[in-house]
mmCIF file of C-alpha atoms and ligand atoms in Angstrom:
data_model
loop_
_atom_site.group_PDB
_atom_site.id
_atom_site.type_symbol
_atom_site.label_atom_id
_atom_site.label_comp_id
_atom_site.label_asym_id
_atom_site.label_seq_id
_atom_site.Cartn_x
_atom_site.Cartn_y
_atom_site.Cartn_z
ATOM 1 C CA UNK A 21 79.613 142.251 120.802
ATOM 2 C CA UNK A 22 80.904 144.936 123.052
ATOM 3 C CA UNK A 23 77.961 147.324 125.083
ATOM 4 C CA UNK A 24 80.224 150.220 124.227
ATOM 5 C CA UNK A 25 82.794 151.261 121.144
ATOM 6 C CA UNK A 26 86.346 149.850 122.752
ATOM 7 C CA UNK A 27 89.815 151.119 121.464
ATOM 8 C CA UNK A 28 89.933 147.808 119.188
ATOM 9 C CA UNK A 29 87.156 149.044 117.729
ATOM 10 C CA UNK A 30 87.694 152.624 117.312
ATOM 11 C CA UNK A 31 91.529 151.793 116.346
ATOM 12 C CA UNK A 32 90.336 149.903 113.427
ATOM 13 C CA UNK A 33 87.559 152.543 112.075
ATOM 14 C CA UNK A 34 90.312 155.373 112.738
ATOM 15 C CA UNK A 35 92.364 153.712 110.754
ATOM 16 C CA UNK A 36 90.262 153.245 107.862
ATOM 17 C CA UNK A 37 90.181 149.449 108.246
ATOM 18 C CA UNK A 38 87.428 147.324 108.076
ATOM 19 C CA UNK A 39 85.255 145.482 111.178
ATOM 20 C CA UNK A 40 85.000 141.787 110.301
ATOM 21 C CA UNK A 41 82.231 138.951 111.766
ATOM 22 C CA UNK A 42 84.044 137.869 114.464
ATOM 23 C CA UNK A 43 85.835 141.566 115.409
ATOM 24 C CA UNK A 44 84.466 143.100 118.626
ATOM 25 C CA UNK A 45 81.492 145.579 117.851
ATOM 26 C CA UNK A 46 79.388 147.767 119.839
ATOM 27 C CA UNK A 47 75.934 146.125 119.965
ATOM 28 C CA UNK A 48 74.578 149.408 118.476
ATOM 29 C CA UNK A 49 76.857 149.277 115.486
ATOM 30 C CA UNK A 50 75.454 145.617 115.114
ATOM 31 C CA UNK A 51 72.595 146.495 115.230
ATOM 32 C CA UNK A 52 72.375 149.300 112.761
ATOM 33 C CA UNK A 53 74.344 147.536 110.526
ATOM 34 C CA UNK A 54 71.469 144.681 110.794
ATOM 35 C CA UNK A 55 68.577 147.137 110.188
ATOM 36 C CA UNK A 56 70.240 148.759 106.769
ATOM 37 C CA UNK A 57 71.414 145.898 105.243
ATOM 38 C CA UNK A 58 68.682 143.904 106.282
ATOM 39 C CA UNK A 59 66.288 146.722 104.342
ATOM 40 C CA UNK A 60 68.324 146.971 101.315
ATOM 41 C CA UNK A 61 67.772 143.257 101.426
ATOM 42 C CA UNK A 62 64.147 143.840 101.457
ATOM 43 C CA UNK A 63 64.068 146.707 98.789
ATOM 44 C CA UNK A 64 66.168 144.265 96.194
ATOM 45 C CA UNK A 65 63.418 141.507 96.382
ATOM 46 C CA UNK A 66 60.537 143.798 96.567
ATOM 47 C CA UNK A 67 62.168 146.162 93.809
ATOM 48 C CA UNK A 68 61.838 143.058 91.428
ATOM 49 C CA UNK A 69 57.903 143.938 91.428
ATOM 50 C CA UNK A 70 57.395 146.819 89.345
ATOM 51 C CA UNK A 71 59.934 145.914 86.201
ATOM 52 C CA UNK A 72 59.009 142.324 86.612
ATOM 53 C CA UNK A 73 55.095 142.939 85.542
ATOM 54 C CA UNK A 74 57.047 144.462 82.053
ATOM 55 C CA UNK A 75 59.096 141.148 81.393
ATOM 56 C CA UNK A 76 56.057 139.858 79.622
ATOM 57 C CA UNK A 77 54.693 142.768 78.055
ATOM 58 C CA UNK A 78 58.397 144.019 76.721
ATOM 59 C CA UNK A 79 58.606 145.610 73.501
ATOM 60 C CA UNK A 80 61.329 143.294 71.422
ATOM 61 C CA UNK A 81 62.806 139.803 72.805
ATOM 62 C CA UNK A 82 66.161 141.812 73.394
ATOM 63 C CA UNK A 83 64.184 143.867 75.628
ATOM 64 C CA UNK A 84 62.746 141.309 77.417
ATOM 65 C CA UNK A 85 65.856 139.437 77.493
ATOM 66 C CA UNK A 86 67.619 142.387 78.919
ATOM 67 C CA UNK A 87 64.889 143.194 81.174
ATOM 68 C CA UNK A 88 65.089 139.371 82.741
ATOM 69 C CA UNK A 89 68.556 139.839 83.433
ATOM 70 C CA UNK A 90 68.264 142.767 85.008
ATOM 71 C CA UNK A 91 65.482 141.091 87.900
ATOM 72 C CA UNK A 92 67.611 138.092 87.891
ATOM 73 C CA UNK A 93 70.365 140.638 88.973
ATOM 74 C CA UNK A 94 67.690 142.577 91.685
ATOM 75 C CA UNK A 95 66.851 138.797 93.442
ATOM 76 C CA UNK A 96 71.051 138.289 93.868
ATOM 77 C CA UNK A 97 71.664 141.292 95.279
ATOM 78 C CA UNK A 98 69.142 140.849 97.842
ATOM 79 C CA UNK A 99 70.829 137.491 98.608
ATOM 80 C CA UNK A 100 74.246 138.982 98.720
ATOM 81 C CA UNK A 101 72.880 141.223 101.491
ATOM 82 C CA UNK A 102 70.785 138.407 103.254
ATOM 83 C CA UNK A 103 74.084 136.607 103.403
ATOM 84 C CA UNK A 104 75.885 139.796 104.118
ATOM 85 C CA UNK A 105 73.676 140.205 107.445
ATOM 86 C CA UNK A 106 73.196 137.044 108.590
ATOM 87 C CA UNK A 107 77.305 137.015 109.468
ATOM 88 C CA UNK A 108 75.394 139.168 111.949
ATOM 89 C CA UNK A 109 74.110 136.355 113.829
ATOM 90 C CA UNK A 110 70.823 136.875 112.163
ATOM 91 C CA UNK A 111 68.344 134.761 109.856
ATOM 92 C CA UNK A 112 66.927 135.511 106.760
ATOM 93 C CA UNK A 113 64.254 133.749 107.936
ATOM 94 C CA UNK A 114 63.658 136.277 110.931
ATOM 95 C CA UNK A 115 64.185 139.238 108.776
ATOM 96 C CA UNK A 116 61.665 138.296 106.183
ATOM 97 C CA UNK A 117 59.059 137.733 108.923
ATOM 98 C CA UNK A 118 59.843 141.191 109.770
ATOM 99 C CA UNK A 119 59.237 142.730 106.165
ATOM 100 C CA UNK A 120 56.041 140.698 106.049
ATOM 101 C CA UNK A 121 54.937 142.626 109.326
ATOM 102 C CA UNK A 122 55.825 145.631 108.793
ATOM 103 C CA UNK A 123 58.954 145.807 111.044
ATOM 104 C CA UNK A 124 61.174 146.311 108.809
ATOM 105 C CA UNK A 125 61.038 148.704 105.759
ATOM 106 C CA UNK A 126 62.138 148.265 102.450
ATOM 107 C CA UNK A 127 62.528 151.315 99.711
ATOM 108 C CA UNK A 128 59.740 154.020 99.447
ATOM 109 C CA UNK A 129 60.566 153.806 95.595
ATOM 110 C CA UNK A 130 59.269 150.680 94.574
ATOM 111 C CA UNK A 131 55.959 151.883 96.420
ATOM 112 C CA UNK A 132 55.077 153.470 92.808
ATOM 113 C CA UNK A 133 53.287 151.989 89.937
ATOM 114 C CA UNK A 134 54.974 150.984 86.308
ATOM 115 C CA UNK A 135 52.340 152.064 84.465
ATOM 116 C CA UNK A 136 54.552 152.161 80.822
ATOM 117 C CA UNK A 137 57.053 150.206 78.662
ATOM 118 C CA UNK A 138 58.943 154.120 79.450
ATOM 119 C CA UNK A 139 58.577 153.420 83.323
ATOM 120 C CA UNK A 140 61.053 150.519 83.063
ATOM 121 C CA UNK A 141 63.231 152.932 81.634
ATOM 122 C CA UNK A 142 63.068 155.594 83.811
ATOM 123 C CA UNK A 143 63.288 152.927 86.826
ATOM 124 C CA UNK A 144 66.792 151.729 84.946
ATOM 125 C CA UNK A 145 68.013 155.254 84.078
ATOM 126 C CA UNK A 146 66.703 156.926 87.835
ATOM 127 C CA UNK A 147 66.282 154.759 90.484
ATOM 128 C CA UNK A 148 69.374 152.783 89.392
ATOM 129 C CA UNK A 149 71.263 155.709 88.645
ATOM 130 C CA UNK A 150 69.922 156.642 92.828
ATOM 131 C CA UNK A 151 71.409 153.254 93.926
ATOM 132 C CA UNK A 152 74.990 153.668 92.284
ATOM 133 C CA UNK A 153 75.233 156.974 93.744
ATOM 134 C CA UNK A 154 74.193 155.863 97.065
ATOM 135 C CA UNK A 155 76.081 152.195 97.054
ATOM 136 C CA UNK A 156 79.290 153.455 95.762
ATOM 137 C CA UNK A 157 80.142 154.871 99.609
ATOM 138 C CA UNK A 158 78.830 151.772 100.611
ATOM 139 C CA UNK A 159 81.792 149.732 98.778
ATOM 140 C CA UNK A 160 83.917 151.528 101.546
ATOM 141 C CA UNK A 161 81.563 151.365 104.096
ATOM 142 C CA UNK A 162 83.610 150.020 107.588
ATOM 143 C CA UNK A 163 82.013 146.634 107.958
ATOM 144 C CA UNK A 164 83.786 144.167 105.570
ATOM 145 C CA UNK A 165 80.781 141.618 104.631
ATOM 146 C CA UNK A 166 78.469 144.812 103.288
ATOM 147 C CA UNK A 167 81.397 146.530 101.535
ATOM 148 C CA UNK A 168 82.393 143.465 99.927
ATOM 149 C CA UNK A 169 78.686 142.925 98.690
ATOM 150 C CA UNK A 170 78.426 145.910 97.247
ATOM 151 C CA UNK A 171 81.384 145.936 94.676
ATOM 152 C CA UNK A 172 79.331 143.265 92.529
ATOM 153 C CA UNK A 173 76.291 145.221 93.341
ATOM 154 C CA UNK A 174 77.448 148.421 91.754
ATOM 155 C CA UNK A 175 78.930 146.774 88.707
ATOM 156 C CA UNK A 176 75.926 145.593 87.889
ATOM 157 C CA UNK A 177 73.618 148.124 88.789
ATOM 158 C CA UNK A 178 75.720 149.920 86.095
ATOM 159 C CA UNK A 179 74.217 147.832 83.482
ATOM 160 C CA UNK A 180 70.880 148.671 84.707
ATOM 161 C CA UNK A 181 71.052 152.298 84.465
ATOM 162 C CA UNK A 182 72.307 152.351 81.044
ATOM 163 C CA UNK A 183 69.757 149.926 79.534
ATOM 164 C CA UNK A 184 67.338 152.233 81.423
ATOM 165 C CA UNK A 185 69.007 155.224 79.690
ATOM 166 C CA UNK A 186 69.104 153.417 76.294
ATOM 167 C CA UNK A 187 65.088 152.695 76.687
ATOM 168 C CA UNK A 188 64.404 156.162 76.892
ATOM 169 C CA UNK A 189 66.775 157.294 74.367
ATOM 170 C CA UNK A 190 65.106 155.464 72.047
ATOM 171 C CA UNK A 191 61.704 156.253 72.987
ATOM 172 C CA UNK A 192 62.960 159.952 72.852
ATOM 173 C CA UNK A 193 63.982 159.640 69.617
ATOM 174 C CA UNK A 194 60.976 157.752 68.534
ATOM 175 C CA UNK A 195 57.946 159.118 67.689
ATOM 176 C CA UNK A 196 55.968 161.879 69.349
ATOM 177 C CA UNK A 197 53.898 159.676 70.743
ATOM 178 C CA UNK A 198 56.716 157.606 72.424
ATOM 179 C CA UNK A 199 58.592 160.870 73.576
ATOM 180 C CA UNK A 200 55.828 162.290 75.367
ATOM 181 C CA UNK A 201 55.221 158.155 77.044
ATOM 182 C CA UNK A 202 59.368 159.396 77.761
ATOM 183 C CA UNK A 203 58.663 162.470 79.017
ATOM 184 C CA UNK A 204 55.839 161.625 81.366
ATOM 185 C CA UNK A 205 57.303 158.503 83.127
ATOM 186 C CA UNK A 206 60.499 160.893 83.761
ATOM 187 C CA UNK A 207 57.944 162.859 85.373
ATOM 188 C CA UNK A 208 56.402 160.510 87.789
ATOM 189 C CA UNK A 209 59.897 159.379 89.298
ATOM 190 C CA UNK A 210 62.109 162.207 89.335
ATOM 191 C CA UNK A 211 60.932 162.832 92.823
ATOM 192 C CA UNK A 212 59.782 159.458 94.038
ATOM 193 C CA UNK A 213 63.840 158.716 93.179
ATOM 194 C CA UNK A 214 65.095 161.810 95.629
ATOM 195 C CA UNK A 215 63.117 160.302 98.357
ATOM 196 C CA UNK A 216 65.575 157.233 97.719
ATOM 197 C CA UNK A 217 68.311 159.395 99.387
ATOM 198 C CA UNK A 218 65.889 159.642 102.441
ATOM 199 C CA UNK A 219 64.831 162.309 104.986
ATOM 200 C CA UNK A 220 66.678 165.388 105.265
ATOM 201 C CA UNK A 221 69.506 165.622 106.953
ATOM 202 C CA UNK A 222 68.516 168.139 109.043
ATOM 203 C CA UNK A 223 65.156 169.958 110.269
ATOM 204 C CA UNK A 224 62.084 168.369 110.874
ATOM 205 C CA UNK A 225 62.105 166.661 108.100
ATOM 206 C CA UNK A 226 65.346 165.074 109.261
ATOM 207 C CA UNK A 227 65.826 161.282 109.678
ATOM 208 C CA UNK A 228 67.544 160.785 112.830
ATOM 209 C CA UNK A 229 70.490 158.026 111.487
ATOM 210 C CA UNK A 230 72.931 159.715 109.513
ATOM 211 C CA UNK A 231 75.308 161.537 112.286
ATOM 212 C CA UNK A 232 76.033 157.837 114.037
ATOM 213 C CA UNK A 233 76.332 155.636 111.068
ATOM 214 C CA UNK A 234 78.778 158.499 109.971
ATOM 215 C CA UNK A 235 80.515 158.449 112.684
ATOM 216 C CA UNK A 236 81.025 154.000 112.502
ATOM 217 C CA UNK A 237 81.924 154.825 108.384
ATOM 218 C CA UNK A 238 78.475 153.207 107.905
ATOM 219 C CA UNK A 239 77.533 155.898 105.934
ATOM 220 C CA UNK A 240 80.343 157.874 103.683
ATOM 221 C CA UNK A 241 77.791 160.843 102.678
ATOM 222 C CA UNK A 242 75.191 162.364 104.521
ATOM 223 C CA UNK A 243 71.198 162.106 102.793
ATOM 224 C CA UNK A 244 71.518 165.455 101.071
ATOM 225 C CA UNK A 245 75.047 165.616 99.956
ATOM 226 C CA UNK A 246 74.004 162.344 97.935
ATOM 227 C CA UNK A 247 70.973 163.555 96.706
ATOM 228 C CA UNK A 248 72.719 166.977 95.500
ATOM 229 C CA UNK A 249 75.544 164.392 93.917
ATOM 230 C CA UNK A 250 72.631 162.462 91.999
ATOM 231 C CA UNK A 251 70.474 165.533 90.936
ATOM 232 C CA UNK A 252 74.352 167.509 89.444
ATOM 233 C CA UNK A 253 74.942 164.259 87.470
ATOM 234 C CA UNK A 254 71.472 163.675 86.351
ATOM 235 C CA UNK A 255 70.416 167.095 84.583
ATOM 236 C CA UNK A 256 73.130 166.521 82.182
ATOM 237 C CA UNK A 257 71.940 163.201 80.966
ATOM 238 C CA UNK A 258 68.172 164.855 81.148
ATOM 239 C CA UNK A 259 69.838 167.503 78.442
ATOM 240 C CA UNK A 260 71.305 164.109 76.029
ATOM 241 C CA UNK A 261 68.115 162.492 76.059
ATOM 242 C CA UNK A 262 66.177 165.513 75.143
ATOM 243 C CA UNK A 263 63.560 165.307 77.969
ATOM 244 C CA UNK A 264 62.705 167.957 81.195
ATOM 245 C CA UNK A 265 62.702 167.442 84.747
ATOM 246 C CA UNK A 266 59.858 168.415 86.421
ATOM 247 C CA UNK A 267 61.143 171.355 88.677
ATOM 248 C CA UNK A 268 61.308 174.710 87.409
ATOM 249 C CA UNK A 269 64.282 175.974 89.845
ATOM 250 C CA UNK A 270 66.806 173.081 88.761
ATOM 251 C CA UNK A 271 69.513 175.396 87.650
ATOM 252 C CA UNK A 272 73.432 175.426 88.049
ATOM 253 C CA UNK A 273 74.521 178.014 90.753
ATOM 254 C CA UNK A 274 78.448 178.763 89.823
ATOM 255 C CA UNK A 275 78.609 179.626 93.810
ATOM 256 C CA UNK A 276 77.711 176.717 95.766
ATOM 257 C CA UNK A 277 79.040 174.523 92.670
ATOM 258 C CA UNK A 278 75.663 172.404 92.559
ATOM 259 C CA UNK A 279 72.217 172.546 90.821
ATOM 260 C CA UNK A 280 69.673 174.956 92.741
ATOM 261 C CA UNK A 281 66.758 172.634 93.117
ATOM 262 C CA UNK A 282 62.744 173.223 94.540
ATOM 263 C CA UNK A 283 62.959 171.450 98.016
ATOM 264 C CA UNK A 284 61.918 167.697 98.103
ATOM 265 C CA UNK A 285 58.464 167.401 99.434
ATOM 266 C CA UNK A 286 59.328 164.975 102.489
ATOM 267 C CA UNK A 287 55.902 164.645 103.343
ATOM 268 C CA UNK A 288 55.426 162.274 100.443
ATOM 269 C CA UNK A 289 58.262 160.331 101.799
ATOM 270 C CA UNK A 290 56.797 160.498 105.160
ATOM 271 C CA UNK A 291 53.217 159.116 103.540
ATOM 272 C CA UNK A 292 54.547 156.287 101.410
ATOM 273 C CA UNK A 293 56.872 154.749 104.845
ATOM 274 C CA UNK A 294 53.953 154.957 106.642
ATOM 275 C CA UNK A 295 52.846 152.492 103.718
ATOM 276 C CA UNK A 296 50.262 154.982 102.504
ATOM 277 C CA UNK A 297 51.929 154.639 98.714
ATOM 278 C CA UNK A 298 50.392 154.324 95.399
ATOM 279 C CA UNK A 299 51.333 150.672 95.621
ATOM 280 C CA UNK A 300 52.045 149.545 99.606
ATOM 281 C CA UNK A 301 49.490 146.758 99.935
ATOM 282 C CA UNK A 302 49.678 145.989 96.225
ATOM 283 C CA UNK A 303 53.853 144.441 96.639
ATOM 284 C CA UNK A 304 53.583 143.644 100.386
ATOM 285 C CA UNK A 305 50.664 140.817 99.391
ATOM 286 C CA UNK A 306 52.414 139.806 96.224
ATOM 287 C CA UNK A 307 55.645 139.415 98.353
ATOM 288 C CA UNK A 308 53.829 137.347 101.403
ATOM 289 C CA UNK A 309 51.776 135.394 98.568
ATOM 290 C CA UNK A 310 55.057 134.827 97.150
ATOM 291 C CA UNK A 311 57.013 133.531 99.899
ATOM 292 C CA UNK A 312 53.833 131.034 101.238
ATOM 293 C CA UNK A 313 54.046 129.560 98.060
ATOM 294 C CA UNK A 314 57.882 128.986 98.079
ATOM 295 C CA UNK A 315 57.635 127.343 101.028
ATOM 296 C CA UNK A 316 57.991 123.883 99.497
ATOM 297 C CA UNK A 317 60.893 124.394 97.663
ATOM 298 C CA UNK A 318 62.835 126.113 100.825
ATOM 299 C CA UNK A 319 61.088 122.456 102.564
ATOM 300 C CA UNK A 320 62.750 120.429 100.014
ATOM 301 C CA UNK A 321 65.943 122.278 99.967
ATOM 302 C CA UNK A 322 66.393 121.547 103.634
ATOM 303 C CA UNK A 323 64.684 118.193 103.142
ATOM 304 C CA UNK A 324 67.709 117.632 100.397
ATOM 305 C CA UNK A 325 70.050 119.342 102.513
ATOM 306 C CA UNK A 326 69.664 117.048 105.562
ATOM 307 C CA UNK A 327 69.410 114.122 103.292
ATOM 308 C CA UNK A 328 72.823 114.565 101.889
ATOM 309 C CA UNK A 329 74.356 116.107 105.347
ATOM 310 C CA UNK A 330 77.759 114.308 105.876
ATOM 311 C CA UNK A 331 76.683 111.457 108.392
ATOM 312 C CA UNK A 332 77.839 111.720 111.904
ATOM 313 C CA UNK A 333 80.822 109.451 112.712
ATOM 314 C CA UNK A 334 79.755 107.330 115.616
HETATM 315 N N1 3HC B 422 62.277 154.345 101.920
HETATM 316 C C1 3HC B 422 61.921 153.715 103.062
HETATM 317 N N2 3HC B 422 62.413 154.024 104.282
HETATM 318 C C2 3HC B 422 63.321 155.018 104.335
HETATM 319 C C3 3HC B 422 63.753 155.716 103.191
HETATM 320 C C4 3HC B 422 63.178 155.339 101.936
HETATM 321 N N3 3HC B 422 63.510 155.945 100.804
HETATM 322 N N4 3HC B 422 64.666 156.641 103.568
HETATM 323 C C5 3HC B 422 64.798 156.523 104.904
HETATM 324 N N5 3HC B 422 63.978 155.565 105.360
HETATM 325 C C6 3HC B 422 63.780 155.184 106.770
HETATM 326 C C7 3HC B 422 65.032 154.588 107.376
HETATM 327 O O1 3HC B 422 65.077 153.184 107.158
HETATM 328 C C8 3HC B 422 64.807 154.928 108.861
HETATM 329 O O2 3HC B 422 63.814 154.065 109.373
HETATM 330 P P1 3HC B 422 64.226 152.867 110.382
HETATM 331 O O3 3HC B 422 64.884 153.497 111.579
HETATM 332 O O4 3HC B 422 62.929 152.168 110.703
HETATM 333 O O5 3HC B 422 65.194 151.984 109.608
HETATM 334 C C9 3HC B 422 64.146 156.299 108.783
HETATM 335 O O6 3HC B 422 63.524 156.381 107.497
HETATM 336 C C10 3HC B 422 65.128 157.446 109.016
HETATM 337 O O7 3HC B 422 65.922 157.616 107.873
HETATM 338 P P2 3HC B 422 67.520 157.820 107.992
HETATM 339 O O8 3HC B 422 67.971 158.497 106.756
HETATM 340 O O9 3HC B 422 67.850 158.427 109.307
HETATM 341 O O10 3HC B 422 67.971 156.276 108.008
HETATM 342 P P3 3HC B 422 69.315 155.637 107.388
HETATM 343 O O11 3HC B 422 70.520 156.220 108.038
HETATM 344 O O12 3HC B 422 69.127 154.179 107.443
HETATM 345 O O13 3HC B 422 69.350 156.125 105.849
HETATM 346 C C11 3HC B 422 69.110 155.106 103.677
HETATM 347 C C12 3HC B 422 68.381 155.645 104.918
HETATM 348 C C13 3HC B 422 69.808 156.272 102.978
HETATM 349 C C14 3HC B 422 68.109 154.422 102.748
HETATM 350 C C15 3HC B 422 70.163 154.094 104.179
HETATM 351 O O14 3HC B 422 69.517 153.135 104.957
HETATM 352 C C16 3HC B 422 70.904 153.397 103.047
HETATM 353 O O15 3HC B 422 71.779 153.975 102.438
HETATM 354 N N6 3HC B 422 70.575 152.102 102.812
HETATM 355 C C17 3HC B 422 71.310 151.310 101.846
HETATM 356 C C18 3HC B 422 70.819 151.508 100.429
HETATM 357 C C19 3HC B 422 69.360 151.135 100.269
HETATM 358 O O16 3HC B 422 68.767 150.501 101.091
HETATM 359 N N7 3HC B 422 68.771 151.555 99.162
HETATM 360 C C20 3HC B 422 67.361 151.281 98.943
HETATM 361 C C21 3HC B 422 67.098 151.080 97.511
HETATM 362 S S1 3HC B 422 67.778 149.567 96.961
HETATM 363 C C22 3HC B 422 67.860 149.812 95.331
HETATM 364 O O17 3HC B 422 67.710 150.880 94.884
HETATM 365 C C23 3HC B 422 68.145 148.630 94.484
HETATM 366 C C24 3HC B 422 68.417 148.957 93.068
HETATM 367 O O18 3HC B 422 68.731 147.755 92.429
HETATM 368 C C25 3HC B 422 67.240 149.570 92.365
#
């Protein structure tokens, strides 16, 4: 780790390679690196909440079958990324003490209640369909370890949106009753999942982030240009499954080549980091309760570990 970018460096990101473990870094590409994967960590496991209080309660065993996979899926990708980071000379260990107090974040998303069967599949069809859109830059993002993680990732978060999308095609071809559950759980996240993309990219509303992990090829796409990407591919699939989004303006301007949209209410976004959410204290006690009581398996891992540790030759 380098205070400042060097020409090794710089060569290697002009040149559209990619910055491995050991390659000289600037500390403050290290460090960023270490705070976004380390959160995207953090949102897998905590994102395995909200579906996970459905696996029980899901309407058919191939739902609930499906639905298990799909959480099984959420916990690996959050130890891809663990693993990812800690080739940043960091420990899981360390970073989950930090999501347990507070300083680190994990996704404002999973802040929201599942209230319906429908919610799982609007989770699935939008917040999914949010994470392919925003990890599919990420597959080329400049350091090797994250873009290498997220090629599985997206494969598999492909599955997830279209089970989502198949849950609420069926509930929107189901009865009335079941269409409206469709209609209303599309309702509650189609803005909850544009505050995935983050703050704006400029403005006060504006994050702060983007322009330098744009300029390492941390980040392909700035906030907005991925949220306008997700919104122009979603409306069509809104119009298949026969249900509304809930903004009024969405409408296709020829001109700028994009959906018109009413402006994301950042504010909300702003409320729910702050961890006043629907849901904040509700995951962040399941997730500390969760992780005291693991503690004897991670003691008998090492326990095991240590047992079986190739002796030291004298
Ligand atoms: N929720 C919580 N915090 C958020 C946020 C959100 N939706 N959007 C932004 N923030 C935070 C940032 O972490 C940063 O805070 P920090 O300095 O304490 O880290 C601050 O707000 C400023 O935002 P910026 O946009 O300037 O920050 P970034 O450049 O880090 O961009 C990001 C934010 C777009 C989320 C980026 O970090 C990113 O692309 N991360 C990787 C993908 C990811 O983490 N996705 C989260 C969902 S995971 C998921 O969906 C799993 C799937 O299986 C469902």
């Amino acid at each position: 780790v380098v205070a400042e970018e060097s020409a090794s460096f710089r060569d290697v990101l002009d040149s559209g390679g990619r910055i491995e473990p050991r390659d000289e870094m600037p500390e403050g590409y290290r460090r960023t690196l270490i705070r976004q994967m380390a959160q995207h960590a953090h949102s897998e496991i905590i994102g395995m909440q909200p579906e996970g209080n459905w696996i029980s309660r899901a309407p058919s065993l191939r739902r609930k079958a499906i639905l298990m996979a799909k959480v099984q899926d959420e916990a690996g990708h959050g130890l891809y990324l663990y693993a990812a980071a800690e080739t940043l000379g960091v420990d899981r260990a360390d970073l989950l003490d930090q999501l347990h107090d507070g300083r680190q974040k994990y996704s404002s998303i999973f802040n929201y209640p599942t209230l319906t069967w429908a919610d799982v599949g609007a989770i699935g069809w939008l917040v999914d369909g949010a994470a392919i859109v925003n990890q599919v830059p990420l597959c080329r993002c400049s350091y090797g370890p994250y873009a290498r993680a997220m090629v599985r990732v997206c494969k598999e978060e492909s599955f997830h949106q279209r089970q989502g999308f198949d849950i609420l095609h069926t509930l929107a071809q189901g009865t009335p009753a079941q269409k409206a559950m469709a209609q209303d759980a599309v309702d509650r996240y189609w803005w909850p999942s544009l505050m995935m993309f983050g703050p704006a990219d400029s403005g006060a509303d504006s994050g702060g982030h983007t322009a330098q992990s744009m300029a390492w090829g941390i980040k392909r796409f700035s906030n907005d240009e991925l949220r306008q990407k997700f919104i122009d591919m979603t409306v069509p699939q809104a119009d298949a499954l026969g249900l509304t989004l809930p903004d009024p303006a969405l409408t296709w301007n020829e001109e700028r080549g994009h959906f018109d949209h009413t402006p994301v209410d950042f504010t909300e976004l702003f409320e729910v980091i702050a961890g006043r959410g629907p849901c904040n204290e509700q995951r962040m006690a399941h997730r500390v309760g969760a992780h005291r009581d693991g503690a004897w398996v991670r003691d008998a891992a090492e326990a095991y570990a240590a047992k079986h540790a190739p002796r030291a030759t004298a």
